[in-house]
Coordinates of C-alpha atoms and ligand atoms in Angstrom, one line a residue:
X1 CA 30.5 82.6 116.1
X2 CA 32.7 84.7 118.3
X3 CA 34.6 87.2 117.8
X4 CA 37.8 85.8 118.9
X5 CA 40.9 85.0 116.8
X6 CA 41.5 81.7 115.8
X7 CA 44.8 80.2 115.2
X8 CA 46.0 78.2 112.2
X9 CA 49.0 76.4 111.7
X10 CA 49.6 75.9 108.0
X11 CA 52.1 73.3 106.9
X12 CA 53.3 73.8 103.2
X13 CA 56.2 73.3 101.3
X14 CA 55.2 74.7 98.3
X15 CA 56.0 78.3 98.5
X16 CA 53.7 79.5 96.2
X17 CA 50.6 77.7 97.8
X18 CA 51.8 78.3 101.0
X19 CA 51.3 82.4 100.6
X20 CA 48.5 82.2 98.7
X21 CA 46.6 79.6 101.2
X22 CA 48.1 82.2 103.9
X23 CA 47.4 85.4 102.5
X24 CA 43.4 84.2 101.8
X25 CA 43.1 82.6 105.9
X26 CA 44.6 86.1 106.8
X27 CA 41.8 88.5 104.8
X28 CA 39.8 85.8 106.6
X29 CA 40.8 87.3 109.7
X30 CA 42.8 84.3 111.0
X31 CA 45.8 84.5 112.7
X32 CA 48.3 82.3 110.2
X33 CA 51.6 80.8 111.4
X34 CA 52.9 79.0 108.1
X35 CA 56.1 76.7 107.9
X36 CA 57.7 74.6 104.9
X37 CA 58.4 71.4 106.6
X38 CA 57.2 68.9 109.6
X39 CA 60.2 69.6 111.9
X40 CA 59.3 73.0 112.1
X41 CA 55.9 72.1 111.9
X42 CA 56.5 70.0 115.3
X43 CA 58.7 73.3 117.1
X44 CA 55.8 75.1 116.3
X45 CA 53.2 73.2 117.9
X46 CA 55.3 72.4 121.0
X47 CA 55.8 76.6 121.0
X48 CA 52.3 78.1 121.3
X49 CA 48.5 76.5 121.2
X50 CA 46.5 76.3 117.7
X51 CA 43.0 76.1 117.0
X52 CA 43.6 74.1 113.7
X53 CA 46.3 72.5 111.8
X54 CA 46.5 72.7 107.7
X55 CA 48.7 69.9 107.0
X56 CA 50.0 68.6 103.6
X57 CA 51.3 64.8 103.2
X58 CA 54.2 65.2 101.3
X59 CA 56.9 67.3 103.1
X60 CA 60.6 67.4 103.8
X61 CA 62.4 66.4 106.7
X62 CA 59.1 65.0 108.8
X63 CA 56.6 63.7 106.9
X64 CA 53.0 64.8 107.1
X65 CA 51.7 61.3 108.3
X66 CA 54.3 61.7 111.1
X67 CA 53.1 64.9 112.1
X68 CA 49.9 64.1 112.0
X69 CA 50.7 61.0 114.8
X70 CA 52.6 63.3 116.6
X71 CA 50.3 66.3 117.2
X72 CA 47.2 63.5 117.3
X73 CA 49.0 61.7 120.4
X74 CA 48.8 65.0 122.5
X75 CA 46.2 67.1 121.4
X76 CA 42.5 67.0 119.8
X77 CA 43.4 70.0 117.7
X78 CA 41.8 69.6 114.4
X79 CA 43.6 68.9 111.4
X80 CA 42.8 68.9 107.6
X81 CA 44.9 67.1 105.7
X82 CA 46.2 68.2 101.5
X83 CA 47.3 65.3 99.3
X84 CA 48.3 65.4 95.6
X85 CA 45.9 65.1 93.0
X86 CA 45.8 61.1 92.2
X87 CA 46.4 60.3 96.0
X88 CA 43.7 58.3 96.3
X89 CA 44.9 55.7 99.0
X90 CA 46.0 59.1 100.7
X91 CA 43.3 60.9 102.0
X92 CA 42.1 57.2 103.5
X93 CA 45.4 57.1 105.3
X94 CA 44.9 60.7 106.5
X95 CA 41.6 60.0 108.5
X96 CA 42.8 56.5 109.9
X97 CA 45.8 58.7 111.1
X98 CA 43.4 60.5 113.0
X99 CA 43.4 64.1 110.4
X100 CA 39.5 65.6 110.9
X101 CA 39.2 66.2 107.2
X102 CA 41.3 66.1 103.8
X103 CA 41.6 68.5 100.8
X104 CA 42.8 67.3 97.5
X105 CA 45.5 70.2 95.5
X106 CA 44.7 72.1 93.7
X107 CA 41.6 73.0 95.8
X108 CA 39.8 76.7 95.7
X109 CA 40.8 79.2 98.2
X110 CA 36.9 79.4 99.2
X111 CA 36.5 75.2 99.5
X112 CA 39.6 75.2 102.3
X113 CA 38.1 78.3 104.1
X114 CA 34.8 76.4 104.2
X115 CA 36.6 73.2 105.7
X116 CA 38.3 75.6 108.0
X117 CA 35.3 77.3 108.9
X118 CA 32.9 73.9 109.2
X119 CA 36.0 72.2 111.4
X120 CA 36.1 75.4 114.1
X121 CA 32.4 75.4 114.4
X122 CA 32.6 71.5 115.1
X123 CA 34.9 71.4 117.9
X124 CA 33.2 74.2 119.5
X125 CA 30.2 72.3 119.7
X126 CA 31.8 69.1 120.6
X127 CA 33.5 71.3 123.7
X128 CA 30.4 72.6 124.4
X129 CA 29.1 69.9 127.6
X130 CA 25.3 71.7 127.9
X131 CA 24.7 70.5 124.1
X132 CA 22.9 67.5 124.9
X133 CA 19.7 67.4 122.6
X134 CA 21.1 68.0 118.7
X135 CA 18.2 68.7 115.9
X136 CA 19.0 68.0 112.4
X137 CA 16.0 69.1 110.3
X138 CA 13.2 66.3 111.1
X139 CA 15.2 64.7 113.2
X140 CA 15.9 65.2 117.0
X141 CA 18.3 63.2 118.8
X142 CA 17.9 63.8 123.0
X143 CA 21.2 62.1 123.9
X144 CA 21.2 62.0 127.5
X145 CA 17.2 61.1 127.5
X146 CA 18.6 58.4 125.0
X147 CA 15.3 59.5 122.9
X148 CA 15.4 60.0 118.9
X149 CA 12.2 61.1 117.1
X150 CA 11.8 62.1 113.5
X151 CA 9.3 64.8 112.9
X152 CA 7.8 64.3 116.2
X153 CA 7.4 60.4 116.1
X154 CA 9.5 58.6 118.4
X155 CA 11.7 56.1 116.6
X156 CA 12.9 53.1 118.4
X157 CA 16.4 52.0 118.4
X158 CA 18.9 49.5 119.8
X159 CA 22.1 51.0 121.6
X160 CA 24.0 50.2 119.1
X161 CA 22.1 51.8 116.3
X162 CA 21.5 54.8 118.8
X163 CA 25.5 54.5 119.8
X164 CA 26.3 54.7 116.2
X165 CA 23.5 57.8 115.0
X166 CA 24.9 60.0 118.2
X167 CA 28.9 58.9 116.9
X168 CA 28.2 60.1 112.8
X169 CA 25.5 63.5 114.1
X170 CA 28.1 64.7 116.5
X171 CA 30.4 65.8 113.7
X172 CA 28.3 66.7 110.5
X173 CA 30.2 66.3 107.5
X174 CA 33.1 64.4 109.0
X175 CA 33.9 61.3 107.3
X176 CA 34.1 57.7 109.4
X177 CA 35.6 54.8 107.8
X178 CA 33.9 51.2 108.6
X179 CA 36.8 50.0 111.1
X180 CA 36.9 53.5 113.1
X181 CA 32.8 53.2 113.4
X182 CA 33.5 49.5 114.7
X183 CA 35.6 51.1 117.3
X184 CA 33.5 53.6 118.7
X185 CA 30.3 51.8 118.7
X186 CA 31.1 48.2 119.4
X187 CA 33.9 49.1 120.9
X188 CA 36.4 46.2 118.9
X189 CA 39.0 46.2 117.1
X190 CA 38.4 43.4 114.8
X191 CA 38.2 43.8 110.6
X192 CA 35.4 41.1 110.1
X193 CA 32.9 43.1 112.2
X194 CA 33.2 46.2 109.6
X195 CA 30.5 44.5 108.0
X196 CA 27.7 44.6 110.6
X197 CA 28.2 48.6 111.1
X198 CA 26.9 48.4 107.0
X199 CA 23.8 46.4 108.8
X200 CA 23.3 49.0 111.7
X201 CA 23.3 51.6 108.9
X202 CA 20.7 49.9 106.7
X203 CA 18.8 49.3 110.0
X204 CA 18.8 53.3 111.2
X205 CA 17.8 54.1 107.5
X206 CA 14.7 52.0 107.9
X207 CA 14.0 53.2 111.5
X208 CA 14.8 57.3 110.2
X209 CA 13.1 56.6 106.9
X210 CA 16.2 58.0 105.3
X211 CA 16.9 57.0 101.4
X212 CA 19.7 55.7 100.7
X213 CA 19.5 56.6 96.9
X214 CA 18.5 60.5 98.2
X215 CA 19.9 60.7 102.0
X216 CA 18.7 63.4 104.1
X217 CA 20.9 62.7 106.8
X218 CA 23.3 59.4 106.6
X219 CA 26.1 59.4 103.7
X220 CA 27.5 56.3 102.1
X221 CA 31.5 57.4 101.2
X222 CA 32.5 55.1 98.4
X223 CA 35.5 52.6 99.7
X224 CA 35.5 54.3 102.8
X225 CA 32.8 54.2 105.2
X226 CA 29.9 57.0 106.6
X227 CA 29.1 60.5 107.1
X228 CA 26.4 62.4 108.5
X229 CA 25.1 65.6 107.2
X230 CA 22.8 68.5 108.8
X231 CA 20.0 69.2 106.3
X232 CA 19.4 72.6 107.5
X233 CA 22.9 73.5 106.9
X234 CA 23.0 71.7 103.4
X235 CA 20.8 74.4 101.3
X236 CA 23.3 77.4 102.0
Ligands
CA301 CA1 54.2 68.8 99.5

């Protein structure tokens, strides 16, 4: 990673967590800005650039789920978004609003600077235009050569399978629900077609040899959708 300072804004209205979340990112070495409600949250953002946004639902005066439109129609900055404990239907409407990751209070100090940590690395990549062939374990995907092999064996896939494989590996960890999968790869907005992403999954699985019951490298996320993981980064 380099060197260079990273910028977080933290959105918190809970004093208490807000210093504590803010005092940890800083021994971190991040540079924290931290604010107690969504307005200011907004006159921040519109002040100076950030390399990540810590945002919790719940706030005064703007809501998190109207910051999190807000920022999302003008930047690609990525954003993690806190809920409540028993906010189930929450952290679902946080990643259809467009919010990179979620993180459910009270979470450890260590888990959030993990997210943080796995989010930056992301977006570097994903800005990065020279990575082209990614390597996950076993598996090789050569995306402008539109080739995948898995430990050396080519594997042969349809361009929707190989559409969705390049969508999930591009952003290890990251969590896609059915209808924003049906978006990317099919490229329709249309609720009855969630079901045939389930049979392109079931379909690469096959092709990748990946276990559903032990996955190496595609994630079913209960009531939610997908995620892909990297399994050289999963024994750390
Ligand atoms: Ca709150």
């Amino acid at each position: 990673m380099s060197s260079e300072v990273r910028r977080i804004l933290l959105v918190e209205d809970e004093k208490a967590i807000r210093d504590a979340v803010a005092a940890y990112l800083e021994r971190e070495n991040y540079w924290v800005t931290a604010v107690g409600d969504g307005q200011e949250a907004l006159d921040e953002f519109e002040k100076r650039s950030f390399d990540l946004v810590i945002l919790d639902l719940m706030l005064p005066r703007v809501s998190g789920e109207r910051v999190c439109r807000v920022i999302r129609d003008k930047s690609d900055v990525p954003i993690i978004m806190v809920t409540a404990k028993g906010e189930v239907e929450d952290r679902i409407v946080g990643l259809e609003l467009g919010a990179d990751d979620y993180l459910v209070k009270p979470f450890s100090p260590r888990e959030l600077v993990a997210r943080v940590r796995a989010l930056l690395r992301r977006a570097h990549i994903d800005s990065d235009p020279q990575r082209e062939i990614l390597t996950f374990g076993d598996l090789v995907i050569d995306i402008s050569g539109h080739k995948v092999t898995v430990g050396g064996n080519e594997v042969d896939l349809t361009a929707s399978e190989f559409k969705l494989l390049t969508t999930l590996s591009r952003y290890p960890g990251r969590v896609y629900s059915r209808m924003e999968l049906v978006e990317k790869v099919l490229g329709y907005d249309f609720e009855g077609y969630e079901r045939t992403i389930d049979s392109h999954i079931k379909n690469l699985r096959a092709k990748l040899g990946d276990d559903p019951r032990h996955p190496t490298w595609l994630y079913t996320v209960h009531g939610i959708g997908y995620r892909f993981e990297d399994p050289s980064k999963q024994d750390k």
